[in-house]
Coordinates of C-alpha atoms and ligand atoms in Angstrom, one line a residue:
M18 CA -16.1 -86.4 129.5
S19 CA -12.5 -85.7 130.4
A20 CA -9.0 -86.1 128.9
A21 CA -5.3 -85.7 129.4
P22 CA -3.2 -83.6 127.0
P23 CA -1.6 -85.4 124.1
Q24 CA 1.9 -87.1 124.5
P25 CA 4.9 -84.9 123.4
H26 CA 6.9 -85.5 120.2
A27 CA 10.4 -84.6 119.1
P28 CA 10.5 -81.2 117.3
S29 CA 10.4 -81.5 113.5
Y30 CA 12.5 -80.0 110.7
Y31 CA 9.4 -77.8 110.0
E32 CA 9.8 -76.2 113.4
A33 CA 13.3 -75.2 112.5
S34 CA 12.2 -73.8 109.2
R35 CA 9.0 -72.1 110.1
N36 CA 8.6 -68.7 108.5
R37 CA 6.3 -67.1 111.1
S38 CA 6.5 -66.8 114.8
L39 CA 3.0 -66.9 115.9
T40 CA 1.7 -67.2 119.5
F41 CA -1.7 -67.0 121.0
A42 CA -2.6 -66.6 124.7
S43 CA -4.0 -69.4 126.7
L44 CA -7.7 -69.3 127.7
T45 CA -8.6 -67.8 131.1
G46 CA -12.0 -66.9 132.3
H47 CA -15.4 -67.5 130.8
E48 CA -16.0 -66.8 127.1
H49 CA -18.9 -67.1 124.7
A50 CA -19.1 -67.9 121.0
D51 CA -21.4 -69.2 118.4
V52 CA -19.0 -72.1 117.7
C53 CA -16.1 -73.6 119.8
V54 CA -13.6 -75.6 117.8
V55 CA -11.2 -77.9 119.6
G56 CA -8.0 -78.7 117.8
G57 CA -5.6 -76.3 116.0
G58 CA -4.6 -78.5 113.0
F59 CA -5.9 -78.2 109.4
T60 CA -9.3 -79.5 110.3
G61 CA -9.9 -77.0 113.1
L62 CA -8.2 -74.0 111.5
N63 CA -10.1 -74.4 108.2
T64 CA -13.4 -75.0 109.9
A65 CA -12.9 -71.9 112.1
L66 CA -11.8 -69.8 109.2
E67 CA -14.7 -70.8 107.0
L68 CA -17.2 -70.2 109.8
A69 CA -15.8 -66.7 110.6
E70 CA -16.0 -65.9 106.9
R71 CA -19.7 -66.8 107.1
G72 CA -20.2 -64.3 110.0
L73 CA -20.2 -66.5 113.0
T74 CA -18.2 -65.8 116.2
V75 CA -15.6 -68.6 116.7
I76 CA -13.2 -69.6 119.5
L77 CA -10.5 -72.2 118.7
L78 CA -8.8 -74.1 121.6
E79 CA -5.5 -75.9 120.9
A80 CA -3.8 -78.0 123.6
R81 CA -0.2 -77.1 122.6
R82 CA 0.6 -74.9 119.6
V83 CA -1.3 -74.3 116.4
G84 CA -0.1 -76.9 113.9
W85 CA 1.6 -79.0 116.7
G86 CA -0.3 -82.2 115.7
A87 CA -0.1 -84.2 112.4
S88 CA -0.8 -81.0 110.4
G89 CA 2.5 -79.4 111.3
R90 CA 4.7 -82.5 111.2
N91 CA 3.5 -84.6 108.1
G92 CA 5.1 -85.5 104.9
G93 CA 3.8 -82.4 103.1
Q94 CA 2.5 -84.5 100.2
L95 CA -0.6 -83.0 98.7
I96 CA -2.1 -85.9 96.9
R97 CA -5.4 -86.1 95.0
G98 CA -8.3 -88.2 96.3
L99 CA -9.8 -89.5 99.5
G100 CA -7.1 -92.1 99.7
H101 CA -8.6 -95.6 99.7
D102 CA -10.8 -98.0 97.8
L103 CA -14.1 -96.1 97.5
D104 CA -15.9 -98.6 95.4
R105 CA -16.5 -100.6 98.6
F106 CA -19.2 -98.0 99.4
L107 CA -21.2 -98.8 96.3
P108 CA -23.9 -100.9 98.2
L109 CA -24.4 -98.0 100.7
L110 CA -24.1 -94.9 98.5
G111 CA -24.8 -96.1 95.0
A112 CA -22.8 -95.3 91.9
E113 CA -23.6 -91.6 92.0
G114 CA -22.6 -91.3 95.6
V115 CA -19.3 -93.0 95.1
R116 CA -18.6 -90.9 92.0
E117 CA -19.3 -87.8 94.1
L118 CA -16.8 -88.9 96.7
K119 CA -14.2 -89.4 94.0
R120 CA -15.0 -85.9 92.6
L121 CA -14.7 -84.4 96.1
G122 CA -11.3 -86.0 96.5
L123 CA -10.1 -83.9 93.5
E124 CA -11.9 -80.8 94.7
A125 CA -10.1 -81.1 98.1
V126 CA -6.7 -80.3 96.4
Q127 CA -8.2 -77.3 94.8
L128 CA -9.4 -76.0 98.2
V129 CA -5.8 -76.1 99.5
R130 CA -4.6 -74.3 96.3
Q131 CA -7.3 -71.6 96.7
R132 CA -6.6 -71.2 100.4
I133 CA -2.9 -70.7 99.7
E134 CA -3.5 -68.2 96.8
R135 CA -6.3 -66.3 98.5
H136 CA -4.2 -65.6 101.7
A137 CA -0.8 -65.5 99.9
I138 CA 0.6 -68.2 102.2
D139 CA 4.3 -68.8 101.7
C140 CA 4.6 -72.6 102.1
D141 CA 6.8 -73.8 99.2
L142 CA 3.8 -75.2 97.2
T143 CA 5.3 -77.3 94.4
W144 CA 3.3 -79.3 91.8
G145 CA 4.3 -82.8 90.7
Y146 CA 3.8 -86.2 92.3
C147 CA 4.7 -89.7 91.3
D148 CA 3.2 -93.0 92.5
L149 CA 5.9 -95.7 92.5
A150 CA 5.2 -99.3 91.6
N151 CA 6.8 -102.0 93.8
K152 CA 5.4 -104.8 91.6
P153 CA 4.2 -105.1 88.0
R154 CA 0.6 -105.5 89.2
H155 CA 0.8 -101.9 90.5
M156 CA 1.1 -100.7 87.0
D157 CA -2.3 -102.2 86.2
D158 CA -3.7 -100.3 89.2
F159 CA -2.2 -97.1 87.9
L160 CA -3.7 -97.7 84.5
A161 CA -7.1 -98.2 86.0
A162 CA -6.7 -95.1 88.3
R163 CA -5.7 -93.1 85.2
E164 CA -8.8 -94.2 83.3
E165 CA -11.0 -93.4 86.2
L166 CA -9.5 -89.9 86.7
L167 CA -9.8 -89.1 83.0
D168 CA -13.5 -90.2 83.2
L169 CA -13.9 -87.8 86.1
G170 CA -12.5 -85.0 83.9
Y171 CA -9.2 -84.7 85.8
P172 CA -7.5 -81.9 83.9
H173 CA -3.8 -82.5 84.9
E174 CA -1.1 -84.5 83.2
L175 CA -1.2 -88.2 84.2
R176 CA 1.6 -90.3 82.6
L177 CA 2.7 -93.9 83.2
L178 CA 6.5 -94.5 83.3
G179 CA 8.0 -97.9 82.6
A180 CA 11.1 -99.0 84.6
G181 CA 13.4 -97.6 81.8
E182 CA 11.8 -94.2 82.1
L183 CA 11.8 -93.8 85.8
Q184 CA 15.1 -91.8 85.9
E185 CA 13.0 -88.9 84.8
V186 CA 11.7 -88.7 88.4
I187 CA 13.9 -90.8 90.6
D188 CA 17.5 -92.1 90.8
S189 CA 16.7 -95.5 92.4
E190 CA 16.7 -99.1 91.2
R191 CA 13.9 -100.1 93.7
Y192 CA 10.8 -99.7 91.5
V193 CA 9.4 -101.2 88.4
G194 CA 7.5 -98.2 87.1
G195 CA 5.4 -95.2 88.2
M196 CA 2.6 -92.7 87.3
I197 CA 3.2 -89.0 87.2
D198 CA 0.4 -86.7 88.4
M199 CA 0.9 -83.0 87.9
G200 CA -2.2 -82.1 89.8
S201 CA -0.7 -83.3 93.1
G202 CA 2.4 -82.0 94.8
H203 CA 4.0 -81.0 98.0
L204 CA 4.4 -78.1 100.5
H205 CA 5.7 -77.1 103.9
P206 CA 2.8 -78.2 106.1
L207 CA 3.6 -76.2 109.3
N208 CA 4.0 -73.0 107.3
L209 CA 0.6 -73.7 105.7
A210 CA -1.0 -74.2 109.1
L211 CA 0.6 -71.1 110.5
G212 CA -0.6 -69.1 107.5
E213 CA -4.1 -70.5 107.9
A214 CA -4.0 -69.6 111.6
E215 CA -3.0 -66.0 110.8
A216 CA -5.8 -65.9 108.2
A217 CA -8.3 -67.2 110.7
A218 CA -7.2 -64.6 113.3
R219 CA -7.6 -61.9 110.7
A220 CA -11.1 -63.1 109.9
G221 CA -12.0 -62.7 113.6
V222 CA -11.4 -66.2 115.1
R223 CA -10.2 -66.0 118.6
L224 CA -7.4 -68.6 119.0
F225 CA -6.0 -69.9 122.3
E226 CA -2.9 -72.1 122.5
Q227 CA -1.6 -74.1 125.5
S228 CA -5.3 -74.6 126.4
P229 CA -6.0 -78.4 126.5
V230 CA -9.7 -79.0 126.8
T231 CA -10.1 -81.2 129.9
R232 CA -13.9 -81.7 130.0
L233 CA -16.9 -81.3 127.8
E234 CA -20.5 -80.8 128.8
Y235 CA -23.0 -81.5 126.0
G236 CA -26.4 -79.9 125.9
R237 CA -28.4 -77.2 124.1
R238 CA -25.4 -75.0 124.8
V239 CA -22.1 -76.8 125.0
R240 CA -19.6 -76.1 127.8
V241 CA -16.0 -76.6 127.1
H242 CA -13.6 -76.6 130.0
T243 CA -9.8 -76.0 130.2
A244 CA -7.7 -75.8 133.4
Q245 CA -8.3 -72.0 133.7
G246 CA -11.2 -71.2 131.5
Q247 CA -14.5 -72.2 130.0
V248 CA -16.2 -71.6 126.6
E249 CA -19.9 -71.7 126.2
A250 CA -21.1 -72.1 122.6
D251 CA -24.1 -73.1 120.6
T252 CA -22.1 -75.5 118.5
L253 CA -18.9 -77.6 119.1
V254 CA -16.5 -79.0 116.6
L255 CA -14.1 -81.7 117.6
A256 CA -11.1 -81.6 115.4
C257 CA -8.5 -83.5 117.4
N258 CA -8.2 -86.6 115.0
A259 CA -5.6 -89.1 116.4
Y260 CA -5.0 -87.0 119.5
L261 CA -8.7 -87.0 120.7
G262 CA -8.0 -89.6 123.3
R263 CA -10.7 -89.9 125.9
L264 CA -12.2 -86.4 125.4
D265 CA -15.1 -88.1 123.6
P266 CA -14.6 -91.8 124.1
T267 CA -17.3 -92.8 121.5
L268 CA -15.6 -90.8 118.7
G269 CA -12.1 -91.7 120.1
G270 CA -13.0 -95.5 119.8
K271 CA -13.5 -95.1 116.1
V272 CA -10.0 -93.8 115.4
L273 CA -6.9 -95.8 115.9
P274 CA -3.8 -93.6 116.4
A275 CA -0.7 -94.9 114.5
G276 CA 2.7 -93.4 114.6
S277 CA 4.4 -92.4 111.3
Y278 CA 8.0 -91.1 111.2
I279 CA 10.2 -88.9 109.1
I280 CA 13.9 -88.1 108.8
A281 CA 15.5 -85.1 107.2
T282 CA 19.0 -85.3 105.8
E283 CA 21.5 -82.5 106.0
P284 CA 21.2 -80.0 103.0
L285 CA 22.5 -82.0 100.0
G286 CA 23.1 -79.0 97.7
E287 CA 20.8 -78.4 94.7
A288 CA 22.8 -80.6 92.3
R289 CA 22.9 -83.7 94.5
A290 CA 19.3 -83.3 95.5
R291 CA 18.1 -82.9 91.9
Q292 CA 20.1 -86.0 91.0
L293 CA 18.0 -88.0 93.4
I294 CA 14.6 -86.5 92.4
P295 CA 15.2 -84.6 89.2
R296 CA 11.8 -83.0 88.8
N297 CA 11.4 -82.2 92.5
M298 CA 8.3 -84.3 92.9
A299 CA 6.7 -85.9 95.9
L300 CA 6.9 -89.7 95.7
C301 CA 5.2 -92.7 97.4
D302 CA 5.4 -96.4 97.0
Q303 CA 2.4 -98.7 97.1
R304 CA 2.9 -100.8 100.2
V305 CA 0.5 -100.7 103.2
A306 CA 3.2 -99.2 105.5
L307 CA 4.4 -97.1 102.6
D308 CA 7.6 -95.0 102.1
Y309 CA 7.0 -91.4 101.2
F310 CA 9.6 -88.8 100.4
R311 CA 10.5 -85.6 98.7
L312 CA 13.0 -82.7 98.7
S313 CA 12.6 -79.7 101.0
A314 CA 13.1 -76.1 99.7
D315 CA 16.6 -76.1 101.1
H316 CA 17.5 -79.4 99.3
R317 CA 17.3 -81.9 102.0
L318 CA 15.7 -85.3 101.5
L319 CA 12.6 -85.8 103.8
F320 CA 12.0 -89.5 104.0
G321 CA 9.0 -90.8 105.8
G322 CA 7.3 -94.1 106.5
A323 CA 6.4 -96.9 109.0
C324 CA 3.3 -97.4 111.0
H325 CA 3.5 -98.0 114.8
Y326 CA 0.7 -98.7 117.2
S327 CA 2.4 -98.5 120.6
G328 CA 1.3 -94.9 121.1
R329 CA 4.9 -93.7 121.7
D330 CA 7.6 -92.7 119.3
P331 CA 10.6 -95.0 119.0
K332 CA 13.6 -93.7 121.0
D333 CA 15.9 -93.5 118.0
I334 CA 13.7 -92.7 114.9
A335 CA 16.8 -92.2 112.7
A336 CA 18.2 -95.6 113.5
Y337 CA 14.8 -97.0 112.5
M338 CA 14.2 -95.0 109.3
R339 CA 17.7 -94.6 107.9
P340 CA 17.9 -98.2 106.6
K341 CA 14.6 -97.7 104.8
M342 CA 16.0 -94.6 103.1
L343 CA 19.2 -96.4 102.1
K344 CA 17.1 -99.2 100.5
V345 CA 15.7 -96.6 98.1
F346 CA 18.8 -94.4 97.9
P347 CA 22.0 -96.4 98.8
Q348 CA 24.0 -93.5 97.4
L349 CA 23.2 -91.5 100.6
A350 CA 25.2 -93.7 102.9
D351 CA 27.6 -90.9 103.7
V352 CA 24.9 -88.4 104.5
R353 CA 24.0 -87.1 108.0
I354 CA 20.5 -87.2 109.3
E355 CA 19.8 -83.8 111.0
F356 CA 16.2 -84.1 112.1
Q357 CA 14.0 -87.0 113.1
W358 CA 10.4 -86.8 114.3
G359 CA 7.0 -88.5 114.2
G360 CA 3.3 -87.8 114.6
M361 CA 0.1 -89.7 114.9
I362 CA -2.2 -90.5 112.0
G363 CA -5.8 -91.5 112.7
I364 CA -7.0 -94.7 111.1
G365 CA -10.6 -95.6 110.7
A366 CA -11.9 -99.1 110.2
N367 CA -13.3 -98.6 106.8
R368 CA -10.7 -96.0 105.8
L369 CA -13.3 -93.3 104.8
P370 CA -12.8 -90.0 106.6
Q371 CA -15.3 -89.6 109.3
I372 CA -17.2 -86.3 108.9
G373 CA -20.5 -85.8 110.6
R374 CA -22.3 -84.9 113.9
L375 CA -23.3 -86.9 116.9
A376 CA -26.8 -88.4 116.6
E377 CA -27.6 -87.8 120.3
H378 CA -26.1 -84.3 120.3
P379 CA -26.7 -82.7 116.9
N380 CA -24.8 -79.5 117.8
V381 CA -21.6 -81.5 118.2
Y382 CA -19.7 -81.9 114.8
F383 CA -16.6 -83.8 114.1
A384 CA -14.1 -84.7 111.4
Q385 CA -11.3 -87.3 111.8
A386 CA -9.7 -90.5 110.6
Y387 CA -8.0 -89.4 107.4
S388 CA -5.9 -92.6 107.5
G389 CA -2.7 -90.8 106.6
H390 CA -4.1 -88.9 103.7
G391 CA -5.4 -85.8 105.4
L392 CA -3.6 -82.8 103.9
N393 CA -6.3 -82.2 101.3
V394 CA -9.2 -83.9 103.0
T395 CA -8.9 -81.8 106.2
H396 CA -9.6 -78.7 104.0
L397 CA -12.6 -80.4 102.5
A398 CA -13.8 -81.3 105.9
G399 CA -13.5 -77.7 107.2
H400 CA -15.5 -76.6 104.2
L401 CA -18.3 -79.2 104.7
L402 CA -18.5 -78.7 108.4
A403 CA -18.8 -74.9 108.0
E404 CA -21.5 -75.3 105.4
A405 CA -23.4 -77.8 107.6
I406 CA -23.2 -75.6 110.7
V407 CA -24.6 -72.5 109.0
G408 CA -27.5 -74.6 107.8
Q409 CA -26.4 -75.5 104.3
Q410 CA -26.8 -79.2 105.0
G411 CA -27.3 -81.8 102.3
G412 CA -25.1 -82.8 99.5
A413 CA -21.6 -83.8 100.4
F414 CA -21.8 -83.4 104.2
D415 CA -24.8 -85.8 104.2
L416 CA -22.9 -88.2 101.9
F417 CA -20.1 -88.6 104.5
A418 CA -22.5 -88.6 107.4
R419 CA -24.5 -91.5 105.9
V420 CA -21.6 -93.9 106.2
P421 CA -21.6 -95.7 109.6
H422 CA -18.2 -96.1 111.4
I423 CA -17.6 -99.0 113.7
T424 CA -15.8 -98.8 117.0
F425 CA -12.6 -100.7 117.0
P426 CA -12.9 -103.9 119.0
G427 CA -10.7 -104.6 121.9
G428 CA -11.2 -101.3 123.8
E429 CA -8.4 -98.8 124.4
R430 CA -6.0 -101.4 125.6
F431 CA -6.3 -104.1 122.9
R432 CA -7.4 -102.3 119.7
S433 CA -3.8 -101.4 118.7
P434 CA -2.5 -105.0 119.0
L435 CA -5.5 -106.2 117.0
L436 CA -4.8 -103.7 114.2
A437 CA -1.1 -104.5 114.3
L438 CA -2.1 -108.1 113.6
G439 CA -4.3 -107.0 110.7
M440 CA -1.5 -105.0 109.2
L441 CA 0.9 -107.9 109.6
W442 CA -1.6 -110.0 107.5
Q443 CA -1.7 -107.2 104.8
R444 CA 2.1 -107.1 104.7
L445 CA 2.3 -110.9 104.4
K446 CA -0.1 -110.7 101.4
E447 CA 2.2 -108.1 99.8
L448 CA 5.0 -110.6 99.8
L449 CA 2.9 -113.1 97.8
Ligands
FAD14 C1 4.2 -88.3 110.2 C2 3.0 -88.0 109.4 C3 3.1 -87.9 108.0 C4 1.9 -87.6 107.2 N1 2.1 -87.4 105.9 C5 1.0 -86.9 105.2 C6 1.2 -86.5 103.9 O1 2.3 -86.5 103.3 N2 0.1 -86.2 103.1 C7 -1.2 -86.2 103.7 O2 -2.2 -85.9 103.0 N3 -1.4 -86.5 105.0 C8 -0.3 -86.9 105.8 N4 -0.5 -87.2 107.1 C9 -1.8 -87.1 107.7 C10 -2.2 -85.6 107.9 O3 -1.1 -84.9 108.5 C11 -3.4 -85.6 108.9 O4 -4.4 -86.4 108.3 C12 -3.9 -84.2 109.1 O5 -2.9 -83.3 109.4 C13 -4.9 -84.2 110.3 O6 -5.2 -82.9 110.6 P1 -6.2 -82.6 111.9 O7 -6.3 -81.1 112.0 O8 -7.4 -83.4 111.8 O9 -5.4 -83.2 113.1 P2 -4.0 -82.7 113.8 O10 -3.2 -81.9 112.9 O11 -3.4 -83.9 114.5 O12 -4.6 -81.7 114.9 C14 -5.3 -82.1 116.1 C15 -5.0 -81.0 117.1 O13 -5.8 -81.3 118.2 C16 -5.1 -80.9 119.4 N5 -5.8 -81.5 120.5 C17 -5.9 -82.8 120.9 N6 -6.5 -82.9 122.1 C18 -6.9 -81.7 122.5 C19 -7.6 -81.2 123.6 N7 -8.0 -82.0 124.6 N8 -7.7 -79.8 123.7 C20 -7.3 -79.0 122.7 N9 -6.6 -79.4 121.6 C21 -6.4 -80.8 121.5 C22 -3.7 -81.4 119.2 O14 -2.8 -80.8 120.0 C23 -3.5 -81.2 117.7 O15 -2.8 -80.0 117.4 C24 0.7 -87.5 107.9 C25 0.6 -87.6 109.3 C26 1.7 -87.9 110.0 C27 1.6 -88.0 111.5

């Protein structure tokens, strides 16, 4: 199986504000390891780190730089849960199974917290998140979510806000209410990824950058080829998510890459920034192609959204995103946009993260398709993959692995237009 390296993206605000300069050599020559991990985002880094902590020798290969993919360019919103309607899996997993998935979605946030604390990673972790209601019926959804979370023993503050109370969290007329969650929050994702890469290197993981894997040979031992080197390993982990492309076409066919985009304003100063978002929370609305936004540590507004299936970033991301920002915050009309960038999220057909191993090649593991909600779940995936690889299978890994994932119809060429049509239908329903 062979592949071309992923398409380039514009550099992000996070690149300009990274707090570590970390570089790793590219792979040359023939190397051996117990496990070879392909992909240097949160999934790959956390799997590698957890495996090294369990005593395995690990090589991680990254096509560009560690954190180059979605992990180092996302909205930085660390939100509870696995993201989407899990009750649809009741017929397959039963009530206990679905409850366990919901519990794991809460544990995933704690894994991120523990990772940051244990390795003292400076990444601006800030607690506080608010779901914003676009319509009154979203308030009913929040109420139901709150009841479910309380039933799961969620220990953090969850509070519904009516339209009249929203000024506590946002200075915008656009919403009819919200729900505060003090167990979710936000952080600088690239600095988290870099901190995790450093922790992995300290634990003994051998990381290689600028080493796109071009070909895989599956078998009892796996051979992983780059332009100038080769890794032979007992076990392979594919952690490329939306950037996997044709490296493994079967897995690649189950993930649809979709572009999401972010702009960062010039620094607004603390007072103006806090006027927009007084309690410095992360915020998201409830639409399918949602707006997500927050303040950075240096008091910029980072405003993200959109969902594109063309496979290429728009030429002028700011021209596309600024009107969306002004709908929420018209008071920012005079403000300059200093950074604009995008990245690929990986969408799966049933929206459950895909964590498992190949039936025909049981020494090939994968985790992908977080559908835009991966900051916490990638950390859970790393944990579950590491447990499974050292032989602690059962429990949560099996729960995910039991769920079948369909290949998107239409092949590589037509699956994006088909999904775009599906999304259009969802957006039309939102207008009703
Ligand atoms: C703009 C944007 C905003 C987002 N906002 C949020 C958010 O606020 N909260 C949230 O929870 N989630 C968010 N997400 C989703 C989240 O970022 C992802 O789910 C998560 O980072 C996926 O991590 P990953 O390690 O699986 O993949 P990635 O971080 O994409 O890493 C995959 C890596 O694999 C490498 N790779 C690909 N092919 C090869 C190859 N052949 N050889 C070697 N390496 C290869 C790539 O270079 C890449 O670095 C957002 C995503 C985007 C794009």
